[in-house]
Amino acid sequence: LQRNHSGRYHCGGWMVSHWSESKRVTVTVHRVPLSGVSLSAQPPGGQVALGDSLVLSCKVAAGTGPLSFSWHREGSGAPLGTGPSLELQHVGDNDSGQYRCWVSDGESVAESDPLNVTVL
């Protein structure tokens, strides 16, 4: 549902030989604030061997869509990616650090707690 789906609704149909309609009802679609943004990693714990791959996933417990995602590493300027997951292939020592996921619903932004990635 989107906010523009708010309005007055009814249904109708033929009953025997005449058209009949239900009473109209008002439907109001409310925005659900973003909450519960969390990160997970595969392999678990964010520890990955040098040269291997790491997949970070961002989850949102509640929030009105559509949602957009951006990925950030502490000390890095530009976003690392967009989308609900971020894959780091052939990780190197410079991939270690704290990662966060930012989620926007177009009206507000929420961010995850940091996840510490360690390259072994």
Short mmCIF file of N, CA and C in Angstrom, two decimals:
data_model
loop_
_atom_site.label_atom_id
_atom_site.label_comp_id
_atom_site.label_asym_id
_atom_site.label_seq_id
_atom_site.Cartn_x
_atom_site.Cartn_y
_atom_site.Cartn_z
N LEU A 1 0.84 -1.20 0.00
CA LEU A 1 0.00 0.00 0.00
C LEU A 1 0.87 1.25 0.00
N GLN A 2 0.39 2.25 -0.65
CA GLN A 2 1.03 3.55 -0.65
C GLN A 2 0.05 4.55 -0.06
N ARG A 3 0.56 5.71 0.33
CA ARG A 3 -0.33 6.73 0.89
C ARG A 3 -1.43 7.13 -0.08
N ASN A 4 -1.14 7.12 -1.39
CA ASN A 4 -2.15 7.53 -2.36
C ASN A 4 -3.28 6.50 -2.50
N HIS A 5 -3.20 5.37 -1.82
CA HIS A 5 -4.30 4.41 -1.81
C HIS A 5 -5.38 4.79 -0.79
N SER A 6 -5.13 5.83 0.00
CA SER A 6 -6.16 6.32 0.92
C SER A 6 -7.36 6.81 0.13
N GLY A 7 -8.55 6.63 0.67
CA GLY A 7 -9.75 7.11 0.00
C GLY A 7 -10.99 6.38 0.47
N ARG A 8 -12.08 6.57 -0.26
CA ARG A 8 -13.35 5.93 0.07
C ARG A 8 -13.57 4.78 -0.89
N TYR A 9 -13.92 3.63 -0.35
CA TYR A 9 -14.09 2.41 -1.14
C TYR A 9 -15.46 1.80 -0.91
N HIS A 10 -15.94 1.10 -1.94
CA HIS A 10 -17.17 0.31 -1.81
C HIS A 10 -17.14 -0.77 -2.88
N CYS A 11 -18.03 -1.71 -2.74
CA CYS A 11 -18.14 -2.75 -3.76
C CYS A 11 -19.61 -2.81 -4.20
N GLY A 12 -19.82 -3.42 -5.34
CA GLY A 12 -21.17 -3.54 -5.85
C GLY A 12 -21.31 -4.80 -6.71
N GLY A 13 -22.52 -5.20 -6.92
CA GLY A 13 -22.75 -6.37 -7.74
C GLY A 13 -24.24 -6.58 -7.99
N TRP A 14 -24.51 -7.45 -8.94
CA TRP A 14 -25.90 -7.77 -9.26
C TRP A 14 -26.43 -8.78 -8.26
N MET A 15 -27.58 -8.46 -7.68
CA MET A 15 -28.27 -9.37 -6.76
C MET A 15 -29.64 -9.65 -7.37
N VAL A 16 -29.80 -10.85 -7.87
CA VAL A 16 -31.01 -11.27 -8.58
C VAL A 16 -31.16 -10.38 -9.82
N SER A 17 -31.99 -9.37 -9.77
CA SER A 17 -32.22 -8.55 -10.97
C SER A 17 -31.90 -7.07 -10.75
N HIS A 18 -31.23 -6.74 -9.66
CA HIS A 18 -30.91 -5.33 -9.44
C HIS A 18 -29.47 -5.17 -8.93
N TRP A 19 -28.91 -4.02 -9.22
CA TRP A 19 -27.55 -3.67 -8.79
C TRP A 19 -27.59 -3.20 -7.35
N SER A 20 -26.68 -3.70 -6.53
CA SER A 20 -26.63 -3.30 -5.13
C SER A 20 -25.20 -2.92 -4.77
N GLU A 21 -25.05 -1.91 -3.95
CA GLU A 21 -23.72 -1.47 -3.52
C GLU A 21 -23.62 -1.47 -2.01
N SER A 22 -22.41 -1.74 -1.54
CA SER A 22 -22.15 -1.70 -0.10
C SER A 22 -22.05 -0.25 0.37
N LYS A 23 -22.05 -0.08 1.67
CA LYS A 23 -21.77 1.24 2.23
C LYS A 23 -20.31 1.58 1.93
N ARG A 24 -20.04 2.84 1.82
CA ARG A 24 -18.67 3.29 1.57
C ARG A 24 -17.89 3.31 2.88
N VAL A 25 -16.63 2.90 2.79
CA VAL A 25 -15.75 2.96 3.95
C VAL A 25 -14.55 3.82 3.59
N THR A 26 -14.03 4.50 4.59
CA THR A 26 -12.85 5.33 4.39
C THR A 26 -11.62 4.55 4.83
N VAL A 27 -10.64 4.48 3.94
CA VAL A 27 -9.37 3.82 4.23
C VAL A 27 -8.29 4.89 4.25
N THR A 28 -7.52 4.93 5.33
CA THR A 28 -6.42 5.87 5.44
C THR A 28 -5.13 5.08 5.63
N VAL A 29 -4.20 5.27 4.71
CA VAL A 29 -2.91 4.58 4.78
C VAL A 29 -1.94 5.50 5.51
N HIS A 30 -1.37 5.01 6.61
CA HIS A 30 -0.43 5.79 7.40
C HIS A 30 1.00 5.34 7.12
N ARG A 31 1.91 6.24 7.28
CA ARG A 31 3.33 5.94 7.15
C ARG A 31 3.78 5.21 8.41
N VAL A 32 4.55 4.13 8.24
CA VAL A 32 5.14 3.41 9.37
C VAL A 32 6.60 3.85 9.45
N PRO A 33 7.03 4.45 10.56
CA PRO A 33 8.42 4.91 10.67
C PRO A 33 9.40 3.74 10.59
N LEU A 34 10.56 4.03 10.04
CA LEU A 34 11.63 3.04 9.98
C LEU A 34 12.10 2.68 11.38
N SER A 35 12.30 1.39 11.61
CA SER A 35 12.86 0.95 12.89
C SER A 35 13.46 -0.43 12.74
N GLY A 36 14.34 -0.76 13.65
CA GLY A 36 14.91 -2.10 13.69
C GLY A 36 15.84 -2.41 12.53
N VAL A 37 16.68 -1.44 12.13
CA VAL A 37 17.65 -1.69 11.06
C VAL A 37 18.82 -2.47 11.65
N SER A 38 19.11 -3.62 11.07
CA SER A 38 20.18 -4.47 11.61
C SER A 38 21.00 -5.08 10.48
N LEU A 39 22.22 -5.46 10.83
CA LEU A 39 23.16 -6.06 9.88
C LEU A 39 23.46 -7.49 10.27
N SER A 40 23.70 -8.31 9.26
CA SER A 40 24.23 -9.65 9.48
C SER A 40 25.31 -9.89 8.44
N ALA A 41 26.15 -10.87 8.70
CA ALA A 41 27.28 -11.14 7.81
C ALA A 41 27.37 -12.62 7.52
N GLN A 42 27.87 -12.93 6.33
CA GLN A 42 28.16 -14.30 5.95
C GLN A 42 29.56 -14.32 5.36
N PRO A 43 30.56 -14.90 5.99
CA PRO A 43 30.45 -15.73 7.18
C PRO A 43 30.07 -14.92 8.43
N PRO A 44 29.44 -15.60 9.39
CA PRO A 44 28.94 -14.92 10.59
C PRO A 44 30.05 -14.23 11.37
N GLY A 45 29.68 -13.14 12.03
CA GLY A 45 30.62 -12.43 12.89
C GLY A 45 31.48 -11.42 12.17
N GLY A 46 31.44 -11.39 10.85
CA GLY A 46 32.22 -10.41 10.12
C GLY A 46 33.70 -10.71 10.03
N GLN A 47 34.10 -11.93 10.39
CA GLN A 47 35.50 -12.32 10.26
C GLN A 47 35.67 -13.12 8.98
N VAL A 48 36.59 -12.69 8.13
CA VAL A 48 36.76 -13.30 6.83
C VAL A 48 38.26 -13.43 6.53
N ALA A 49 38.63 -14.52 5.89
CA ALA A 49 40.02 -14.75 5.54
C ALA A 49 40.42 -13.88 4.35
N LEU A 50 41.63 -13.42 4.35
CA LEU A 50 42.18 -12.62 3.27
C LEU A 50 41.94 -13.32 1.93
N GLY A 51 41.35 -12.59 0.98
CA GLY A 51 41.08 -13.14 -0.34
C GLY A 51 39.72 -13.78 -0.51
N ASP A 52 39.04 -14.07 0.59
CA ASP A 52 37.70 -14.65 0.51
C ASP A 52 36.64 -13.56 0.27
N SER A 53 35.38 -13.99 0.20
CA SER A 53 34.26 -13.06 0.01
C SER A 53 33.47 -12.92 1.30
N LEU A 54 32.83 -11.77 1.45
CA LEU A 54 31.99 -11.48 2.60
C LEU A 54 30.71 -10.84 2.07
N VAL A 55 29.57 -11.30 2.57
CA VAL A 55 28.27 -10.71 2.20
C VAL A 55 27.65 -10.11 3.46
N LEU A 56 27.34 -8.82 3.39
CA LEU A 56 26.64 -8.13 4.47
C LEU A 56 25.19 -7.94 4.04
N SER A 57 24.27 -8.20 4.95
CA SER A 57 22.84 -8.06 4.66
C SER A 57 22.21 -7.08 5.64
N CYS A 58 21.34 -6.23 5.13
CA CYS A 58 20.66 -5.22 5.93
C CYS A 58 19.18 -5.59 6.02
N LYS A 59 18.66 -5.63 7.23
CA LYS A 59 17.25 -5.97 7.45
C LYS A 59 16.55 -4.79 8.13
N VAL A 60 15.28 -4.62 7.82
CA VAL A 60 14.46 -3.57 8.41
C VAL A 60 13.26 -4.24 9.06
N ALA A 61 13.08 -4.05 10.37
CA ALA A 61 11.97 -4.68 11.08
C ALA A 61 10.63 -4.05 10.70
N ALA A 62 10.60 -2.72 10.53
CA ALA A 62 9.36 -2.03 10.20
C ALA A 62 9.69 -0.78 9.40
N GLY A 63 8.77 -0.41 8.53
CA GLY A 63 8.95 0.81 7.76
C GLY A 63 8.14 0.75 6.49
N THR A 64 7.61 1.90 6.11
CA THR A 64 6.82 2.00 4.90
C THR A 64 7.75 2.12 3.70
N GLY A 65 7.51 1.32 2.68
CA GLY A 65 8.33 1.34 1.48
C GLY A 65 7.84 2.37 0.49
N PRO A 66 8.50 2.51 -0.64
CA PRO A 66 9.71 1.75 -1.00
C PRO A 66 10.93 2.25 -0.23
N LEU A 67 11.83 1.33 0.05
CA LEU A 67 13.02 1.64 0.83
C LEU A 67 14.24 1.68 -0.07
N SER A 68 15.17 2.56 0.25
CA SER A 68 16.45 2.59 -0.45
C SER A 68 17.56 2.39 0.58
N PHE A 69 18.63 1.73 0.15
CA PHE A 69 19.72 1.35 1.04
C PHE A 69 21.02 1.97 0.56
N SER A 70 21.91 2.29 1.50
CA SER A 70 23.28 2.66 1.15
C SER A 70 24.21 2.10 2.21
N TRP A 71 25.41 1.75 1.77
CA TRP A 71 26.41 1.10 2.62
C TRP A 71 27.59 2.01 2.84
N HIS A 72 28.08 2.04 4.10
CA HIS A 72 29.16 2.96 4.47
C HIS A 72 30.16 2.24 5.37
N ARG A 73 31.44 2.55 5.15
CA ARG A 73 32.50 2.06 6.03
C ARG A 73 33.11 3.27 6.71
N GLU A 74 33.37 3.15 8.00
CA GLU A 74 33.94 4.25 8.76
C GLU A 74 35.23 4.72 8.08
N GLY A 75 35.30 6.02 7.85
CA GLY A 75 36.48 6.59 7.22
C GLY A 75 36.41 6.64 5.70
N SER A 76 35.35 6.06 5.14
CA SER A 76 35.19 6.07 3.68
C SER A 76 34.17 7.13 3.32
N GLY A 77 34.44 7.92 2.29
CA GLY A 77 33.55 9.01 1.93
C GLY A 77 32.30 8.57 1.21
N ALA A 78 32.46 8.06 0.00
CA ALA A 78 31.31 7.72 -0.84
C ALA A 78 30.68 6.41 -0.39
N PRO A 79 29.37 6.26 -0.63
CA PRO A 79 28.73 4.97 -0.31
C PRO A 79 29.39 3.83 -1.08
N LEU A 80 29.45 2.66 -0.45
CA LEU A 80 30.08 1.49 -1.04
C LEU A 80 29.12 0.72 -1.94
N GLY A 81 27.84 0.96 -1.79
CA GLY A 81 26.86 0.24 -2.59
C GLY A 81 25.46 0.63 -2.20
N THR A 82 24.51 0.17 -3.01
CA THR A 82 23.09 0.38 -2.72
C THR A 82 22.41 -0.98 -2.84
N GLY A 83 21.33 -1.14 -2.14
CA GLY A 83 20.63 -2.41 -2.13
C GLY A 83 20.69 -3.04 -0.76
N PRO A 84 19.87 -4.04 -0.50
CA PRO A 84 19.79 -4.64 0.83
C PRO A 84 20.98 -5.51 1.20
N SER A 85 21.89 -5.79 0.25
CA SER A 85 23.09 -6.56 0.60
C SER A 85 24.30 -5.96 -0.11
N LEU A 86 25.46 -6.22 0.47
CA LEU A 86 26.73 -5.75 -0.07
C LEU A 86 27.69 -6.92 -0.09
N GLU A 87 28.23 -7.24 -1.26
CA GLU A 87 29.19 -8.34 -1.36
C GLU A 87 30.58 -7.76 -1.58
N LEU A 88 31.48 -8.16 -0.69
CA LEU A 88 32.89 -7.79 -0.82
C LEU A 88 33.62 -9.02 -1.32
N GLN A 89 34.14 -8.95 -2.54
CA GLN A 89 34.84 -10.09 -3.12
C GLN A 89 36.34 -9.89 -2.97
N HIS A 90 37.05 -10.98 -2.75
CA HIS A 90 38.52 -10.95 -2.63
C HIS A 90 38.95 -9.88 -1.64
N VAL A 91 38.46 -9.98 -0.39
CA VAL A 91 38.74 -8.95 0.60
C VAL A 91 40.24 -8.82 0.86
N GLY A 92 40.64 -7.59 1.12
CA GLY A 92 42.02 -7.28 1.47
C GLY A 92 42.06 -6.61 2.83
N ASP A 93 43.27 -6.33 3.31
CA ASP A 93 43.43 -5.70 4.62
C ASP A 93 42.68 -4.37 4.72
N ASN A 94 42.59 -3.64 3.60
CA ASN A 94 41.92 -2.33 3.63
C ASN A 94 40.40 -2.45 3.73
N ASP A 95 39.84 -3.67 3.68
CA ASP A 95 38.40 -3.87 3.83
C ASP A 95 37.98 -4.01 5.30
N SER A 96 38.95 -4.13 6.21
CA SER A 96 38.63 -4.19 7.64
C SER A 96 38.04 -2.86 8.08
N GLY A 97 37.15 -2.91 9.07
CA GLY A 97 36.58 -1.68 9.62
C GLY A 97 35.14 -1.86 10.02
N GLN A 98 34.53 -0.76 10.40
CA GLN A 98 33.13 -0.76 10.84
C GLN A 98 32.23 -0.38 9.67
N TYR A 99 31.24 -1.23 9.41
CA TYR A 99 30.29 -1.03 8.32
C TYR A 99 28.92 -0.72 8.90
N ARG A 100 28.19 0.14 8.19
CA ARG A 100 26.81 0.48 8.55
C ARG A 100 25.96 0.47 7.29
N CYS A 101 24.68 0.20 7.52
CA CYS A 101 23.68 0.28 6.47
C CYS A 101 22.76 1.45 6.81
N TRP A 102 22.51 2.32 5.85
CA TRP A 102 21.55 3.41 5.99
C TRP A 102 20.34 3.07 5.14
N VAL A 103 19.16 3.26 5.71
CA VAL A 103 17.91 2.97 5.00
C VAL A 103 17.07 4.24 4.98
N SER A 104 16.50 4.54 3.81
CA SER A 104 15.63 5.71 3.68
C SER A 104 14.28 5.27 3.12
N ASP A 105 13.23 5.91 3.63
CA ASP A 105 11.88 5.68 3.08
C ASP A 105 11.41 6.89 2.28
N GLY A 106 12.33 7.79 1.97
CA GLY A 106 11.99 9.00 1.23
C GLY A 106 11.66 10.17 2.12
N GLU A 107 11.37 9.90 3.40
CA GLU A 107 11.05 10.96 4.35
C GLU A 107 12.01 10.99 5.52
N SER A 108 12.59 9.85 5.86
CA SER A 108 13.52 9.79 6.98
C SER A 108 14.59 8.75 6.67
N VAL A 109 15.65 8.79 7.47
CA VAL A 109 16.77 7.85 7.33
C VAL A 109 17.02 7.21 8.68
N ALA A 110 17.26 5.90 8.67
CA ALA A 110 17.65 5.17 9.88
C ALA A 110 18.91 4.39 9.54
N GLU A 111 19.75 4.18 10.54
CA GLU A 111 20.98 3.44 10.28
C GLU A 111 21.14 2.31 11.28
N SER A 112 21.88 1.31 10.84
CA SER A 112 22.14 0.15 11.69
C SER A 112 23.23 0.48 12.69
N ASP A 113 23.34 -0.35 13.72
CA ASP A 113 24.53 -0.32 14.56
C ASP A 113 25.69 -0.77 13.69
N PRO A 114 26.91 -0.38 14.04
CA PRO A 114 28.05 -0.80 13.22
C PRO A 114 28.33 -2.29 13.35
N LEU A 115 28.84 -2.87 12.27
CA LEU A 115 29.30 -4.25 12.29
C LEU A 115 30.80 -4.20 12.00
N ASN A 116 31.58 -4.78 12.88
CA ASN A 116 33.03 -4.77 12.72
C ASN A 116 33.46 -5.92 11.83
N VAL A 117 34.10 -5.59 10.71
CA VAL A 117 34.63 -6.57 9.77
C VAL A 117 36.13 -6.70 10.01
N THR A 118 36.56 -7.92 10.21
CA THR A 118 37.97 -8.21 10.44
C THR A 118 38.47 -9.15 9.37
N VAL A 119 39.53 -8.73 8.66
CA VAL A 119 40.16 -9.58 7.66
C VAL A 119 41.31 -10.30 8.35
N LEU A 120 41.26 -11.64 8.32
CA LEU A 120 42.25 -12.46 9.01
C LEU A 120 43.39 -12.81 8.08
#
